[in-house]
Short mmCIF file of C-alpha atoms in Angstrom, two decimals:
data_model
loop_
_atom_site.label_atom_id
_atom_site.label_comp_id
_atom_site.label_asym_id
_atom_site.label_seq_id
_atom_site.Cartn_x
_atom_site.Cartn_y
_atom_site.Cartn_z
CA UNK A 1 -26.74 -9.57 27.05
CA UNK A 2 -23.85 -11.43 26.76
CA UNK A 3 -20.84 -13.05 24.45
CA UNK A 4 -22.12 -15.57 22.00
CA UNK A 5 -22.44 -19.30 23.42
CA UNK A 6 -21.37 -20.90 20.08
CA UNK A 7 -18.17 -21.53 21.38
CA UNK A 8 -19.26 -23.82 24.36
CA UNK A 9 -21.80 -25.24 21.97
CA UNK A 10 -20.95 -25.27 18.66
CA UNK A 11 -23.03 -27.91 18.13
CA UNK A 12 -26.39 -25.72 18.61
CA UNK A 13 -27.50 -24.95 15.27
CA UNK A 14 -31.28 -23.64 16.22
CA UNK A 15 -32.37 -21.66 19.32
CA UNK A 16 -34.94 -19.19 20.84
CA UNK A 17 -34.03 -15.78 22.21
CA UNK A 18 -35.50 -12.18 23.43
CA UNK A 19 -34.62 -9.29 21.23
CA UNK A 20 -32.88 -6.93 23.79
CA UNK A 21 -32.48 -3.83 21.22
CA UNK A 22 -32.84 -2.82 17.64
CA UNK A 23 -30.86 0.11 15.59
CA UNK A 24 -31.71 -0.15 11.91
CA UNK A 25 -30.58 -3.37 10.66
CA UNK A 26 -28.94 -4.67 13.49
CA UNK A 27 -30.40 -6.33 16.57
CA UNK A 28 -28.91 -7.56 20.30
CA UNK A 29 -30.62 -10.47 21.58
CA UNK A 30 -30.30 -11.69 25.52
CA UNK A 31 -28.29 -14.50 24.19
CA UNK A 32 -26.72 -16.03 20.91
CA UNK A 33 -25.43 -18.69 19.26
CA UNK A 34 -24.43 -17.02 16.30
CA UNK A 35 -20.69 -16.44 16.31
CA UNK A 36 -19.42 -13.02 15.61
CA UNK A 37 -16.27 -12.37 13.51
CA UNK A 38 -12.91 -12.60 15.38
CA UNK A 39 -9.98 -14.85 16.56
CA UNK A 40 -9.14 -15.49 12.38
CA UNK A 41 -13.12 -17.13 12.54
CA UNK A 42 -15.23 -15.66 9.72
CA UNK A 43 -18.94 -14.78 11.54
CA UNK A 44 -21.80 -17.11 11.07
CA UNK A 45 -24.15 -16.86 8.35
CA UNK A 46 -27.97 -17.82 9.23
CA UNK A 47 -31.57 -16.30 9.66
CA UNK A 48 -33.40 -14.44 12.82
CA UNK A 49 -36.29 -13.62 13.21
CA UNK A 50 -36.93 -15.05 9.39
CA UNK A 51 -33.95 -12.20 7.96
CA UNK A 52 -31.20 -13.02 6.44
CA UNK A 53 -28.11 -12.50 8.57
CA UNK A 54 -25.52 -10.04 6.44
CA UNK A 55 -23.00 -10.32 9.62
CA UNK A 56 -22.51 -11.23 12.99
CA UNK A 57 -19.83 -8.79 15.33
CA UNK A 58 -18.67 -7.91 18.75
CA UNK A 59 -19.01 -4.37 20.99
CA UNK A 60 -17.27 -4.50 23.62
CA UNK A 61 -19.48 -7.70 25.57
CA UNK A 62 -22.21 -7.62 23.23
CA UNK A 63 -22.78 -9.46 19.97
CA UNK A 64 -24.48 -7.43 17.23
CA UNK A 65 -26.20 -9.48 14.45
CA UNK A 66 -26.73 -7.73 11.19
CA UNK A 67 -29.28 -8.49 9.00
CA UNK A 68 -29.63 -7.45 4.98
CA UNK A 69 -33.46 -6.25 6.23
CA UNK A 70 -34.97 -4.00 8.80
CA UNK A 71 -36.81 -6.31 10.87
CA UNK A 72 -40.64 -7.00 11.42
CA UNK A 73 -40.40 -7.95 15.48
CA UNK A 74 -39.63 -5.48 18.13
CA UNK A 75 -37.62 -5.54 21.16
CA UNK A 76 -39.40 -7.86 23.94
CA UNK A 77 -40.17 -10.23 20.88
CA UNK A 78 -39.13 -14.18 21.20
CA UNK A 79 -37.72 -14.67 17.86
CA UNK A 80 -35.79 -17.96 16.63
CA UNK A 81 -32.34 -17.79 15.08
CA UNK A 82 -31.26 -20.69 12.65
CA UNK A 83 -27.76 -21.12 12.06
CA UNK A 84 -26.85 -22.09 8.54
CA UNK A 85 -25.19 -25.53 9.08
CA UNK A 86 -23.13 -26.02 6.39
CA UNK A 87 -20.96 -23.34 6.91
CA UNK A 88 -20.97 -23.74 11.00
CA UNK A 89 -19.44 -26.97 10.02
CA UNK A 90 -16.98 -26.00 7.80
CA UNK A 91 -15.42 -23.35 10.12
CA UNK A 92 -15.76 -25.54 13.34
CA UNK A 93 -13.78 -28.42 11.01
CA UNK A 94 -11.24 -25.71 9.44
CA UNK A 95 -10.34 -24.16 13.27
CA UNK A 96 -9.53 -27.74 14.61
CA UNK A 97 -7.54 -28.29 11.83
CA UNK A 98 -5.36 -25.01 11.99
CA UNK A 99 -4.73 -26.33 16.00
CA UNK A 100 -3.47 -29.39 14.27
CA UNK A 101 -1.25 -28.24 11.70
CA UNK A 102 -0.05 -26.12 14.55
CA UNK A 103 0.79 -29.13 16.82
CA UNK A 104 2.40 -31.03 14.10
CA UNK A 105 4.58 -27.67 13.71
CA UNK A 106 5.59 -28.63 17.46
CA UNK A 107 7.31 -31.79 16.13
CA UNK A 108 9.29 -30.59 13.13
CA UNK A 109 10.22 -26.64 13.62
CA UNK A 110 12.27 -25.20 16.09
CA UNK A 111 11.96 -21.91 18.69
CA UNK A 112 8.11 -22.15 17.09
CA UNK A 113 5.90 -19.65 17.90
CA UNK A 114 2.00 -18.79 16.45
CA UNK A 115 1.66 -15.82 13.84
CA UNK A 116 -1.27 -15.98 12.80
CA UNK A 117 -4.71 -17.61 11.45
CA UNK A 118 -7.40 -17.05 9.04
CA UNK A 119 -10.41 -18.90 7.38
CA UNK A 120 -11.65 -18.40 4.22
CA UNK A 121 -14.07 -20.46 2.33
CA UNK A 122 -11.45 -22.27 0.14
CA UNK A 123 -8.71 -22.24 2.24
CA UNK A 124 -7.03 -21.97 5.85
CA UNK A 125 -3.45 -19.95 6.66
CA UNK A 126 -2.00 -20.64 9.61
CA UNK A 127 1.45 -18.43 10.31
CA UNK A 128 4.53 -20.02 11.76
CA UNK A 129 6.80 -18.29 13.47
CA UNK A 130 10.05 -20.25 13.09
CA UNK A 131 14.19 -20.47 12.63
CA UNK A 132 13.02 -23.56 10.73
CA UNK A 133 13.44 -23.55 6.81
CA UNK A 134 9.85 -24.22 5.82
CA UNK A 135 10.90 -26.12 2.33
CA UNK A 136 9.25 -29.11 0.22
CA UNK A 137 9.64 -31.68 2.86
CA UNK A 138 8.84 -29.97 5.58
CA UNK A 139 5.20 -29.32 3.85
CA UNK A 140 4.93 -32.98 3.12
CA UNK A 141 5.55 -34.17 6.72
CA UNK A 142 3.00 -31.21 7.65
CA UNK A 143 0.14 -32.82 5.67
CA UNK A 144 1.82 -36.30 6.99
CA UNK A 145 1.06 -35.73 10.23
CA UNK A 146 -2.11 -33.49 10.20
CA UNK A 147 -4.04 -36.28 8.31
CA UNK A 148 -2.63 -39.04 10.86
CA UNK A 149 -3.55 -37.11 13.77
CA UNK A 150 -6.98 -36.58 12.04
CA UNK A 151 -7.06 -40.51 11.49
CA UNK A 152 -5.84 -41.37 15.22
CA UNK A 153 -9.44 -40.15 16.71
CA UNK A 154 -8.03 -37.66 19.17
CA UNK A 155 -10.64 -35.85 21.47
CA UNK A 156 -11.21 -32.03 21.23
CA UNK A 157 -12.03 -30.53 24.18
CA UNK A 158 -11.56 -26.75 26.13
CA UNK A 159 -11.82 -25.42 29.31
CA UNK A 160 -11.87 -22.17 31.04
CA UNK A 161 -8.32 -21.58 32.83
CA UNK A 162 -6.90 -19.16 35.36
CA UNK A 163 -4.42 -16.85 33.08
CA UNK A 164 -1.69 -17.31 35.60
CA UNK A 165 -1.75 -20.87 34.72
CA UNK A 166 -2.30 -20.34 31.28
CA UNK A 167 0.83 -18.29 31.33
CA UNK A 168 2.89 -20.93 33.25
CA UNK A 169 2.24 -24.00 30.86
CA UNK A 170 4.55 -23.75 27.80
CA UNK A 171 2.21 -26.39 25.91
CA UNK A 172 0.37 -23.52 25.65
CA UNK A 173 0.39 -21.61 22.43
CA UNK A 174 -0.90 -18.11 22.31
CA UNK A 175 -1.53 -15.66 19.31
CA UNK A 176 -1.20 -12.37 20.52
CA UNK A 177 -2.91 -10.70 16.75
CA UNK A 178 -5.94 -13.03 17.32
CA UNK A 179 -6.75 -13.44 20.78
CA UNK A 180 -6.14 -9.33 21.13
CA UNK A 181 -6.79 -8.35 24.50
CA UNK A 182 -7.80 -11.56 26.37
CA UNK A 183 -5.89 -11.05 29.33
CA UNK A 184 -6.63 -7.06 29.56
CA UNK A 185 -8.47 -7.45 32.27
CA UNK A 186 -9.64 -11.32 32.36
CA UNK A 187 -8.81 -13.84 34.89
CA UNK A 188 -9.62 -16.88 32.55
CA UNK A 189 -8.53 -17.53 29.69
CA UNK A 190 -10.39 -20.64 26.85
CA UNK A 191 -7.95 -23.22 26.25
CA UNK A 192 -8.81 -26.32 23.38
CA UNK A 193 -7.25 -28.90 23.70
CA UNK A 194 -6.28 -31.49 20.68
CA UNK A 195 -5.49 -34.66 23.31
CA UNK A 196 -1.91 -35.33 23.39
CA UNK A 197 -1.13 -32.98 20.29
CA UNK A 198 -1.70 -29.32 21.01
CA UNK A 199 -2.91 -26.71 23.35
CA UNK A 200 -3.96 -23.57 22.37
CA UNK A 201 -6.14 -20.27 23.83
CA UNK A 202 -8.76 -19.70 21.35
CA UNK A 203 -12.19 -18.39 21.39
CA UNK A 204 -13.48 -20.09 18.23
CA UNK A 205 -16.32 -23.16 17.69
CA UNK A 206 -14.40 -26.59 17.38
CA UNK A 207 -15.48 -30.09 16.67
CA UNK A 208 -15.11 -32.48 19.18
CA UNK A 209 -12.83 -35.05 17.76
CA UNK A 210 -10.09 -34.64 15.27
CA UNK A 211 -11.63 -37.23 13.01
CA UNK A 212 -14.46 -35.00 11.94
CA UNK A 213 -12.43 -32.63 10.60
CA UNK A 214 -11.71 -35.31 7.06
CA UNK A 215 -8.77 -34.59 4.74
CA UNK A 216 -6.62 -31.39 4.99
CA UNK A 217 -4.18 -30.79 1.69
CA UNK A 218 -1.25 -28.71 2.34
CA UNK A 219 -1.16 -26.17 -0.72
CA UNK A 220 1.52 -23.99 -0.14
CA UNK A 221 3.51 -21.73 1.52
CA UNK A 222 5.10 -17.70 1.85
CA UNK A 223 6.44 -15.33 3.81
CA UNK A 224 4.20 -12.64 4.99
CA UNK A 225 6.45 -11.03 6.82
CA UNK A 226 10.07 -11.22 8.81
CA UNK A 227 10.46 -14.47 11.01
CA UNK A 228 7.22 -16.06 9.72
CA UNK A 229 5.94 -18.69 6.99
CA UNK A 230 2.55 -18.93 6.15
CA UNK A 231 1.21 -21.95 5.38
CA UNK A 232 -1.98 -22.41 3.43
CA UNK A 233 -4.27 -25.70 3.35
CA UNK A 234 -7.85 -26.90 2.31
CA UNK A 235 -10.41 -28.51 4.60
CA UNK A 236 -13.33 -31.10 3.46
CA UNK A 237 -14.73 -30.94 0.18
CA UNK A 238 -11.72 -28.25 -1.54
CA UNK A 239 -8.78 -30.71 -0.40
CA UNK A 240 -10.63 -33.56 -2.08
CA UNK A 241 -10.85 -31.72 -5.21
CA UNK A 242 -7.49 -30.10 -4.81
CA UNK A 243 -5.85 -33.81 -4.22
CA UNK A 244 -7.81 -34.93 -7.54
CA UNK A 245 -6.21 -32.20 -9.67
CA UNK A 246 -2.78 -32.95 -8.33
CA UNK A 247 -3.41 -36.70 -8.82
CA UNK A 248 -4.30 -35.84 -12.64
CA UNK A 249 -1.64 -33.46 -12.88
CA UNK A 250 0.65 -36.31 -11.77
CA UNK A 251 -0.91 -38.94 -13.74
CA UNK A 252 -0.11 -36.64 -16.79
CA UNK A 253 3.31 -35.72 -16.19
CA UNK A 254 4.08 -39.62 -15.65
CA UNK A 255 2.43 -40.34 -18.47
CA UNK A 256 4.22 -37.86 -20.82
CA UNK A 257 7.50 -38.88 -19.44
CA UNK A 258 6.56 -42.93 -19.80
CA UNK A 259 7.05 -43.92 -16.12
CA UNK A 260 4.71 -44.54 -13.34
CA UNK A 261 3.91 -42.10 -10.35
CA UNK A 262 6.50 -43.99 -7.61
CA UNK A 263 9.34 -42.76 -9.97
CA UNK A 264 7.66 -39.82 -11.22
CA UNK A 265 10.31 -37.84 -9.13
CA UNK A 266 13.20 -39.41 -10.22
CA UNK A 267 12.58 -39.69 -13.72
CA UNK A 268 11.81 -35.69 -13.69
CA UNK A 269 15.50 -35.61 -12.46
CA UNK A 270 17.02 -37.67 -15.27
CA UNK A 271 14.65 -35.84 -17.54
CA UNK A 272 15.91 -32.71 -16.67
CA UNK A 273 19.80 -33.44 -16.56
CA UNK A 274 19.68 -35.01 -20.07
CA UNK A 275 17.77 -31.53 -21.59
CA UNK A 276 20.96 -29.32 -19.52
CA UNK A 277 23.60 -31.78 -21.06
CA UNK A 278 21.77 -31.58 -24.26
CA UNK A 279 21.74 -27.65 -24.50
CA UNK A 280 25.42 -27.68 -23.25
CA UNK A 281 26.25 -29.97 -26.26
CA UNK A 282 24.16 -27.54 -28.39
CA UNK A 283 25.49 -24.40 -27.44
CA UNK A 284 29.11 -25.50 -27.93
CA UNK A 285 27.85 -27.08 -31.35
CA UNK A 286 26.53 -23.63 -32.35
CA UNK A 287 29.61 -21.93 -31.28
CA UNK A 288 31.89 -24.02 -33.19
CA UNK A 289 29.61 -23.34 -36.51
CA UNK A 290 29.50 -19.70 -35.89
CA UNK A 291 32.90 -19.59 -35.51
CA UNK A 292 33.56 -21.43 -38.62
CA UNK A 293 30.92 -19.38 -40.69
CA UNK A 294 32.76 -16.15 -39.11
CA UNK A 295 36.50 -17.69 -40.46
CA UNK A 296 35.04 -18.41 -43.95
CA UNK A 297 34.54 -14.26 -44.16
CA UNK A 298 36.18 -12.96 -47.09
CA UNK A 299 39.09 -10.87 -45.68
CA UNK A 300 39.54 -6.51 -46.65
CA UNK A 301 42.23 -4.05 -45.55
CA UNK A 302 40.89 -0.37 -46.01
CA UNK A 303 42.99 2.55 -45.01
CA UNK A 304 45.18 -0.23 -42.89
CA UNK A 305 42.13 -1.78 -40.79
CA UNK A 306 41.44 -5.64 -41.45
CA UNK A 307 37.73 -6.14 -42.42
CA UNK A 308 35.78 -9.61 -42.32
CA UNK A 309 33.22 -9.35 -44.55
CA UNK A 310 30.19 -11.79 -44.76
CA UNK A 311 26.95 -12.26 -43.82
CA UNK A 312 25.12 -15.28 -41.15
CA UNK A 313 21.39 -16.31 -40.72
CA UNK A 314 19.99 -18.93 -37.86
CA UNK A 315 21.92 -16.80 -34.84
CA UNK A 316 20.38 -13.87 -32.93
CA UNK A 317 22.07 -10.75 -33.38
CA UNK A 318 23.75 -11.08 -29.31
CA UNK A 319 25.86 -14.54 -30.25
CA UNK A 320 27.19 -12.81 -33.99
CA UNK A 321 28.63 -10.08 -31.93
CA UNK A 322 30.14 -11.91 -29.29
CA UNK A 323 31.51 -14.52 -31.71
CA UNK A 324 32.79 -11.97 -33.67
CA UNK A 325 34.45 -10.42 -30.29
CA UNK A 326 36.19 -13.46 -29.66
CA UNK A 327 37.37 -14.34 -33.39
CA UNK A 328 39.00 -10.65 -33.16
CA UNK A 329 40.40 -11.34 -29.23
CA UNK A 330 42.34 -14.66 -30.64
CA UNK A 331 43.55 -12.80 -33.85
CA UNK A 332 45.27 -10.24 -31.68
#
């Protein structure tokens, strides 16, 4: 029994195995190629032994598949294990691509360090840890670079490392929350590496070149805690359809404000400081007619107090008194 091979073969998508050991639902085999939950990686979905897999997790140096039925075979049984594809894919394609958001941190942030990761089926977070001010532009030279590295081809490849030298190569980025407890007592540590762009340890399945990873859209960003931004992005399929809504979104805006999308931005500016100089000139407008309404009061003294008398419609009750405060403050 033994860790799951899916990292060293991600590729593997069918195989044949001996049922070590059965408890209920969940079975050991003598090896796997389903991957178990961990490392930010969602576990594998799939059949064995013709059950639906419910989950896939690690004990200590075994990997314990879970399945939504008590199975039919026994231990000592060859069954087969099918890996569902689709989602294998997905996960090997969104991994890569949080190693490559990661190295195109590396060019733009300073004192950067790794925070964090997670994968869920619409999105991927990765978490910066930075002095950098994660604004607007730096999210739009993120997706910038991610999709050129993506579009340069650049090989994917990892390899088993003594930790000392693991430790001694500042290329190497390390996430202490993920990777929890690698180096306890190992003398290796799994190291991908994005050619020329970023070096990571990292237990998870990864595709061999960059360019199979397609599109990424940056969606966003927060703060999840002190010292770190998270930033959030879609993979495949989801960043297609998320570019397509912001395309419409765009198409709409330019089209309500009568220019095109290359001055979409600036045009939004003008837009903008026309409506504040507009409600500047409106407010000062309303003053001066509330404070000529508020003059036009018919004047009474009773018991040696000055009353204004009158009455005003088209004003909230906040503006009357406060034009009525400063109509008495000028009179004094």
């Amino acid at each position: 029994m033994s860790l799951s091979l899916a990292p060293e073969s991600p590729e593997v998508r069918a195989f044949e195995s001996t049922v070590a050991s059965i408890d209920g639902r969940s079975v050991v085999l003598d090896e796997t190629y389903f991957y178990p939950e961990g490392g930010g990686q969602p576990a594998d979905r799939g059949v064995l032994g013709g059950v639906e897999v419910e989950h896939v997790r690690s004990e200590g140096e075994t990997v314990v598949h879970d399945l939504a039925a008590a199975p039919e075979f026994a231990v000592g049984d060859e069954v087969t294990g099918v890996v569902d594809d689709d989602f294998r894919t997905y996960c090997m394609r969104a991994h890569t691509a949080s190693h490559v958001l990661y190295g195109a941190g590396r060019h733009i942030f300073d004192d950067l360090g790794y925070g964090g990761f997670d994968i869920s089926a619409e999105k991927v977070r990765v978490d910066f840890e930075t002095t950098t001010e994660v604004d607007d532009d730096a999210l739009v030279e993120l997706e910038r670079l991610v999709n050129r590295a993506v579009w340069d081809a650049r090989e994917v490849s990892w390899d088993e490392i003594p930790v000392p030298e693991a430790r001694s190569r500042d290329e190497i980025a390390f996430n202490v929350k993920t990777e929890e407890g690698v180096f306890a007592d190992a003398d290796e540590v799994r190291v991908v590496t994005i050619e020329g762009w970023d070096w990571g340890a990292c237990g998870g399945t990864h595709v061999s070149n960059t360019i199979e990873i397609g599109p990424v859209e940056v969606l966003g960003r927060s703060n999840p805690g002190e010292g770190l931004t998270r930033v959030e992005f879609a993979v495949g399929p989801s960043a297609v359809d998320h570019r397509a809504e912001v395309q419409t979104a765009a198409y709409e805006a330019a089209r309500a404000l009568g220019t095109n999308l290359e001055s979409l931005g600036e045009t939004a500016v003008d837009v903008v400081a026309a409506r504040d100089e507009l409600e500047s000139e409106l407010a000062d407008l309303k003053t001066e007619v509330l404070g000529a309404r508020l003059a036009s009061f018919e004047t009474v003294e009773r018991d040696g107090v000055t009353w204004k008398l009158g009455s005003v419609s088209g004003f909230g009750a906040n503006e009357v008194g406060e034009a009525a405060k400063e109509a008495r403050d000028e009179s004094e």
